[in-house]
mmCIF file of C-alpha atoms in Angstrom:
data_model
loop_
_atom_site.group_PDB
_atom_site.id
_atom_site.type_symbol
_atom_site.label_atom_id
_atom_site.label_comp_id
_atom_site.label_asym_id
_atom_site.label_seq_id
_atom_site.Cartn_x
_atom_site.Cartn_y
_atom_site.Cartn_z
ATOM 1 C CA UNK A 802 0.000 0.000 0.000
ATOM 2 C CA UNK A 803 1.225 3.498 -0.816
ATOM 3 C CA UNK A 804 -0.792 4.901 2.115
ATOM 4 C CA UNK A 805 -1.573 8.614 1.758
ATOM 5 C CA UNK A 806 0.063 10.380 -1.183
ATOM 6 C CA UNK A 807 0.188 14.087 -1.964
ATOM 7 C CA UNK A 808 1.252 16.037 -5.025
ATOM 8 C CA UNK A 809 3.068 18.269 -5.602
ATOM 9 C CA UNK A 810 5.757 18.236 -2.890
ATOM 10 C CA UNK A 811 6.633 21.881 -3.478
ATOM 11 C CA UNK A 812 4.780 24.714 -5.195
ATOM 12 C CA UNK A 813 5.365 28.428 -5.677
ATOM 13 C CA UNK A 814 2.420 30.602 -6.692
ATOM 14 C CA UNK A 815 1.891 34.252 -7.358
ATOM 15 C CA UNK A 816 -0.831 36.145 -5.512
ATOM 16 C CA UNK A 817 -4.178 35.603 -7.204
ATOM 17 C CA UNK A 818 -3.307 32.328 -8.913
ATOM 18 C CA UNK A 819 -5.370 29.226 -8.281
ATOM 19 C CA UNK A 820 -4.258 25.653 -7.924
ATOM 20 C CA UNK A 821 -5.290 22.233 -6.645
ATOM 21 C CA UNK A 822 -3.361 20.163 -4.138
ATOM 22 C CA UNK A 823 -3.918 16.478 -4.750
ATOM 23 C CA UNK A 824 -4.412 13.844 -2.065
ATOM 24 C CA UNK A 825 -5.102 10.151 -2.494
ATOM 25 C CA UNK A 826 -5.255 7.140 -0.191
ATOM 26 C CA UNK A 827 -5.411 3.442 -0.971
ATOM 27 C CA UNK A 828 -6.498 2.181 2.452
ATOM 28 C CA UNK A 829 -10.258 2.451 1.795
ATOM 29 C CA UNK A 830 -10.546 4.994 4.609
ATOM 30 C CA UNK A 831 -13.838 6.818 4.948
ATOM 31 C CA UNK A 832 -12.468 9.895 6.656
ATOM 32 C CA UNK A 833 -10.095 12.358 4.998
ATOM 33 C CA UNK A 834 -8.884 15.732 6.206
ATOM 34 C CA UNK A 835 -6.733 18.659 5.177
ATOM 35 C CA UNK A 836 -4.531 20.525 7.659
ATOM 36 C CA UNK A 837 -2.163 23.430 7.340
ATOM 37 C CA UNK A 838 0.925 23.700 9.514
ATOM 38 C CA UNK A 839 2.444 27.056 10.347
ATOM 39 C CA UNK A 840 5.390 27.705 12.685
ATOM 40 C CA UNK A 841 4.272 27.907 16.308
ATOM 41 C CA UNK A 842 0.645 27.110 15.497
ATOM 42 C CA UNK A 843 0.519 23.361 15.220
ATOM 43 C CA UNK A 844 -1.787 21.786 12.671
ATOM 44 C CA UNK A 845 -5.103 23.444 11.928
ATOM 45 C CA UNK A 846 -7.999 21.682 10.244
ATOM 46 C CA UNK A 847 -9.123 23.248 6.954
ATOM 47 C CA UNK A 848 -11.801 20.857 5.651
ATOM 48 C CA UNK A 849 -12.724 17.263 6.258
ATOM 49 C CA UNK A 850 -14.874 14.551 4.733
ATOM 50 C CA UNK A 851 -16.658 11.600 6.322
ATOM 51 C CA UNK A 852 -17.251 9.855 3.008
ATOM 52 C CA UNK A 853 -17.722 10.318 -0.717
ATOM 53 C CA UNK A 854 -19.989 13.260 -1.423
ATOM 54 C CA UNK A 855 -19.817 14.633 2.137
ATOM 55 C CA UNK A 856 -17.541 17.484 3.199
ATOM 56 C CA UNK A 857 -17.513 20.001 6.020
ATOM 57 C CA UNK A 858 -15.508 22.963 7.213
ATOM 58 C CA UNK A 859 -12.831 22.841 9.824
ATOM 59 C CA UNK A 860 -11.192 25.618 11.815
ATOM 60 C CA UNK A 861 -9.693 27.653 8.929
ATOM 61 C CA UNK A 862 -11.754 27.027 5.738
ATOM 62 C CA UNK A 863 -11.695 30.495 4.142
ATOM 63 C CA UNK A 864 -9.994 30.608 0.745
ATOM 64 C CA UNK A 865 -10.148 26.844 0.229
ATOM 65 C CA UNK A 866 -12.600 24.476 -1.439
ATOM 66 C CA UNK A 867 -12.804 20.700 -1.352
ATOM 67 C CA UNK A 868 -14.801 17.949 -2.981
ATOM 68 C CA UNK A 869 -14.956 14.203 -2.456
ATOM 69 C CA UNK A 870 -16.239 12.419 -5.544
ATOM 70 C CA UNK A 871 -14.499 9.115 -4.712
ATOM 71 C CA UNK A 872 -13.381 7.392 -1.523
ATOM 72 C CA UNK A 873 -9.741 7.570 -2.638
ATOM 73 C CA UNK A 874 -9.315 11.237 -3.587
ATOM 74 C CA UNK A 875 -9.719 14.467 -1.656
ATOM 75 C CA UNK A 876 -8.327 17.484 -3.573
ATOM 76 C CA UNK A 877 -7.883 20.902 -1.965
ATOM 77 C CA UNK A 878 -8.419 23.944 -4.171
ATOM 78 C CA UNK A 879 -6.974 27.374 -3.541
ATOM 79 C CA UNK A 880 -9.295 29.791 -5.300
ATOM 80 C CA UNK A 881 -7.123 32.927 -5.339
ATOM 81 C CA UNK A 882 -3.817 32.420 -3.557
ATOM 82 C CA UNK A 883 -2.715 34.944 -0.930
ATOM 83 C CA UNK A 884 0.631 35.252 0.919
ATOM 84 C CA UNK A 885 -1.202 34.251 4.131
ATOM 85 C CA UNK A 886 -1.704 30.812 2.577
ATOM 86 C CA UNK A 887 2.018 30.153 2.544
ATOM 87 C CA UNK A 888 2.242 27.005 4.645
ATOM 88 C CA UNK A 889 2.836 23.274 4.689
ATOM 89 C CA UNK A 890 -0.311 21.347 3.843
ATOM 90 C CA UNK A 891 -0.966 17.847 5.098
ATOM 91 C CA UNK A 892 -3.674 15.480 4.011
ATOM 92 C CA UNK A 893 -4.729 12.702 6.379
ATOM 93 C CA UNK A 894 -7.065 9.735 6.342
ATOM 94 C CA UNK A 895 -8.532 7.453 8.964
ATOM 95 C CA UNK A 896 -10.784 4.470 9.212
ATOM 96 C CA UNK A 897 -14.378 4.302 10.297
ATOM 97 C CA UNK A 898 -15.211 4.464 13.971
ATOM 98 C CA UNK A 899 -16.879 1.084 13.684
ATOM 99 C CA UNK A 900 -13.531 -0.578 13.008
ATOM 100 C CA UNK A 901 -12.231 0.618 16.361
ATOM 101 C CA UNK A 902 -9.151 2.365 14.980
ATOM 102 C CA UNK A 903 -8.885 6.103 15.392
ATOM 103 C CA UNK A 904 -5.419 6.677 13.925
ATOM 104 C CA UNK A 905 -5.082 9.395 11.305
ATOM 105 C CA UNK A 906 -2.429 8.615 8.700
ATOM 106 C CA UNK A 907 -0.730 11.661 7.239
ATOM 107 C CA UNK A 908 0.617 12.238 3.759
ATOM 108 C CA UNK A 909 4.155 13.594 3.191
ATOM 109 C CA UNK A 910 2.951 17.190 2.871
ATOM 110 C CA UNK A 911 3.019 19.955 0.255
ATOM 111 C CA UNK A 912 5.125 23.031 0.925
ATOM 112 C CA UNK A 913 3.373 26.011 -0.669
ATOM 113 C CA UNK A 914 4.824 29.485 -1.059
ATOM 114 C CA UNK A 915 2.691 32.369 -2.286
ATOM 115 C CA UNK A 916 4.603 35.416 -3.474
ATOM 116 C CA UNK B 1190 -15.124 24.868 19.412
ATOM 117 C CA UNK B 1191 -12.373 22.861 21.055
ATOM 118 C CA UNK B 1192 -9.219 24.586 22.278
ATOM 119 C CA UNK B 1193 -6.093 22.608 23.152
ATOM 120 C CA UNK B 1194 -3.195 24.181 25.029
ATOM 121 C CA UNK B 1195 0.185 22.462 25.201
ATOM 122 C CA UNK B 1196 3.166 23.094 27.504
ATOM 123 C CA UNK B 1197 6.059 23.524 27.427
ATOM 124 C CA UNK B 1198 6.834 24.748 23.926
ATOM 125 C CA UNK B 1199 10.443 23.575 24.245
ATOM 126 C CA UNK B 1200 11.974 20.951 26.506
ATOM 127 C CA UNK B 1201 15.584 19.797 26.875
ATOM 128 C CA UNK B 1202 16.299 16.583 28.736
ATOM 129 C CA UNK B 1203 19.483 14.669 29.479
ATOM 130 C CA UNK B 1204 19.639 11.303 27.753
ATOM 131 C CA UNK B 1205 18.227 8.647 30.060
ATOM 132 C CA UNK B 1206 16.028 11.062 32.001
ATOM 133 C CA UNK B 1207 12.246 11.349 31.678
ATOM 134 C CA UNK B 1208 10.258 13.923 29.721
ATOM 135 C CA UNK B 1209 6.711 15.087 30.445
ATOM 136 C CA UNK B 1210 4.500 17.156 28.132
ATOM 137 C CA UNK B 1211 1.129 18.438 29.283
ATOM 138 C CA UNK B 1212 -2.040 19.423 27.435
ATOM 139 C CA UNK B 1213 -5.376 20.846 28.495
ATOM 140 C CA UNK B 1214 -8.589 20.856 26.474
ATOM 141 C CA UNK B 1215 -11.792 22.856 26.742
ATOM 142 C CA UNK B 1216 -14.588 20.736 25.234
ATOM 143 C CA UNK B 1217 -15.948 18.222 27.733
ATOM 144 C CA UNK B 1218 -17.380 16.251 24.779
ATOM 145 C CA UNK B 1219 -13.884 15.326 23.556
ATOM 146 C CA UNK B 1220 -13.191 11.665 24.133
ATOM 147 C CA UNK B 1221 -10.190 10.789 21.967
ATOM 148 C CA UNK B 1222 -6.678 12.084 22.679
ATOM 149 C CA UNK B 1223 -3.789 11.132 20.375
ATOM 150 C CA UNK B 1224 -0.145 12.140 20.516
ATOM 151 C CA UNK B 1225 1.857 12.641 17.339
ATOM 152 C CA UNK B 1226 5.613 12.822 16.805
ATOM 153 C CA UNK B 1227 7.024 14.858 13.944
ATOM 154 C CA UNK B 1228 10.664 14.730 12.965
ATOM 155 C CA UNK B 1229 12.173 17.586 11.000
ATOM 156 C CA UNK B 1230 10.770 17.726 7.475
ATOM 157 C CA UNK B 1231 8.626 14.642 7.994
ATOM 158 C CA UNK B 1232 4.934 13.938 8.436
ATOM 159 C CA UNK B 1233 3.311 13.595 11.883
ATOM 160 C CA UNK B 1234 3.062 10.004 13.086
ATOM 161 C CA UNK B 1235 0.892 8.628 15.853
ATOM 162 C CA UNK B 1236 2.868 7.344 18.832
ATOM 163 C CA UNK B 1237 0.108 6.684 21.352
ATOM 164 C CA UNK B 1238 -3.553 7.525 21.923
ATOM 165 C CA UNK B 1239 -6.096 7.225 24.680
ATOM 166 C CA UNK B 1240 -9.868 7.273 24.908
ATOM 167 C CA UNK B 1241 -11.822 8.932 27.677
ATOM 168 C CA UNK B 1242 -12.921 5.675 29.285
ATOM 169 C CA UNK B 1243 -9.272 4.910 30.156
ATOM 170 C CA UNK B 1244 -7.127 6.804 32.672
ATOM 171 C CA UNK B 1245 -3.704 5.608 31.561
ATOM 172 C CA UNK B 1246 -2.107 3.752 28.678
ATOM 173 C CA UNK B 1247 1.464 2.576 28.299
ATOM 174 C CA UNK B 1248 3.520 1.368 25.356
ATOM 175 C CA UNK B 1249 7.109 0.496 26.263
ATOM 176 C CA UNK B 1250 8.828 3.791 27.202
ATOM 177 C CA UNK B 1251 5.819 5.946 26.376
ATOM 178 C CA UNK B 1252 2.747 6.495 28.522
ATOM 179 C CA UNK B 1253 -0.244 8.809 28.433
ATOM 180 C CA UNK B 1254 -2.416 9.781 31.387
ATOM 181 C CA UNK B 1255 -5.836 11.419 31.217
ATOM 182 C CA UNK B 1256 -7.739 13.364 33.864
ATOM 183 C CA UNK B 1257 -11.222 14.003 32.489
ATOM 184 C CA UNK B 1258 -12.365 15.973 35.502
ATOM 185 C CA UNK B 1259 -9.535 18.458 35.146
ATOM 186 C CA UNK B 1260 -9.556 18.184 31.324
ATOM 187 C CA UNK B 1261 -5.882 17.537 30.966
ATOM 188 C CA UNK B 1262 -3.701 14.750 29.608
ATOM 189 C CA UNK B 1263 0.031 14.194 29.609
ATOM 190 C CA UNK B 1264 2.696 12.334 27.649
ATOM 191 C CA UNK B 1265 5.474 10.643 29.609
ATOM 192 C CA UNK B 1266 8.656 9.389 27.936
ATOM 193 C CA UNK B 1267 11.044 7.447 30.150
ATOM 194 C CA UNK B 1268 14.701 6.539 29.548
ATOM 195 C CA UNK B 1269 14.930 9.092 26.776
ATOM 196 C CA UNK B 1270 17.160 8.413 23.788
ATOM 197 C CA UNK B 1271 18.582 10.707 21.082
ATOM 198 C CA UNK B 1272 16.012 9.430 18.585
ATOM 199 C CA UNK B 1273 13.255 10.839 20.814
ATOM 200 C CA UNK B 1274 14.313 14.337 19.721
ATOM 201 C CA UNK B 1275 11.386 15.706 17.677
ATOM 202 C CA UNK B 1276 8.302 17.911 17.917
ATOM 203 C CA UNK B 1277 5.393 16.327 19.771
ATOM 204 C CA UNK B 1278 1.767 17.337 19.290
ATOM 205 C CA UNK B 1279 -1.226 16.494 21.420
ATOM 206 C CA UNK B 1280 -4.745 16.589 19.994
ATOM 207 C CA UNK B 1281 -8.356 16.144 21.036
ATOM 208 C CA UNK B 1282 -11.453 15.041 19.172
ATOM 209 C CA UNK B 1283 -15.126 15.284 20.165
ATOM 210 C CA UNK B 1284 -17.030 12.038 20.457
ATOM 211 C CA UNK B 1285 -19.766 13.031 18.040
ATOM 212 C CA UNK B 1286 -17.341 13.235 15.117
ATOM 213 C CA UNK B 1287 -14.988 10.424 15.942
ATOM 214 C CA UNK B 1288 -11.433 11.052 14.835
ATOM 215 C CA UNK B 1289 -11.719 13.170 11.711
ATOM 216 C CA UNK B 1290 -12.020 16.520 13.454
ATOM 217 C CA UNK B 1291 -8.849 16.743 15.518
ATOM 218 C CA UNK B 1292 -7.814 19.957 17.268
ATOM 219 C CA UNK B 1293 -4.054 20.058 17.820
ATOM 220 C CA UNK B 1294 -1.907 21.738 20.421
ATOM 221 C CA UNK B 1295 0.885 24.033 19.271
ATOM 222 C CA UNK B 1296 3.621 21.459 19.781
ATOM 223 C CA UNK B 1297 6.603 20.795 22.058
ATOM 224 C CA UNK B 1298 10.116 20.661 20.653
ATOM 225 C CA UNK B 1299 11.914 17.973 22.661
ATOM 226 C CA UNK B 1300 15.706 17.901 22.556
ATOM 227 C CA UNK B 1301 17.595 14.999 24.110
ATOM 228 C CA UNK B 1302 21.073 16.022 25.263
ATOM 229 C CA UNK B 1303 23.630 13.201 24.900
#
């Protein structure tokens, strides 16, 4: 299993540009989440999904969109990039509560710089 | 929403000594408390977790304790080794949402001094 994969690893954008960060998992996990990590602030939840077709906002959703058309994929879209969105982005997935496991598995991260 | 506070932000410990990191949470509905370790440039990885129906859990040199009344939980690392040097994050999740809506603390940078 590849686990949770993210592309790209690095990205530089100019203010106002849009882009999509890709996330995929091959563990058949129902739950997927996007976090951003900034120095001194830990990881903050952007959006999450409890299954295909279902998404909800986390702590810092403004400026980001998500969709979940399949169980495997959970892309994060930046609509109009701003310097405040410079961060490291992590995607994570976890199994259903009914299986008893609560562990969230993280992808390798995408380092995004907005100029 | 949930708020998780973590202390200290940095911690230096002599190799072989113990390290303790403490977290407090605000939402009494939270019932799942994981700890993640993140090495420099790497992804966070779960090292231990505890649910609210358990007061303590141990896995070799690592243990977590939970006090639901006081709303705080702690990570204990004994016989520290150089490879324990990393940033550690605590987190909390409300029972209604399971584990997909984690709120993280701001992290503790642990340095083990040889």
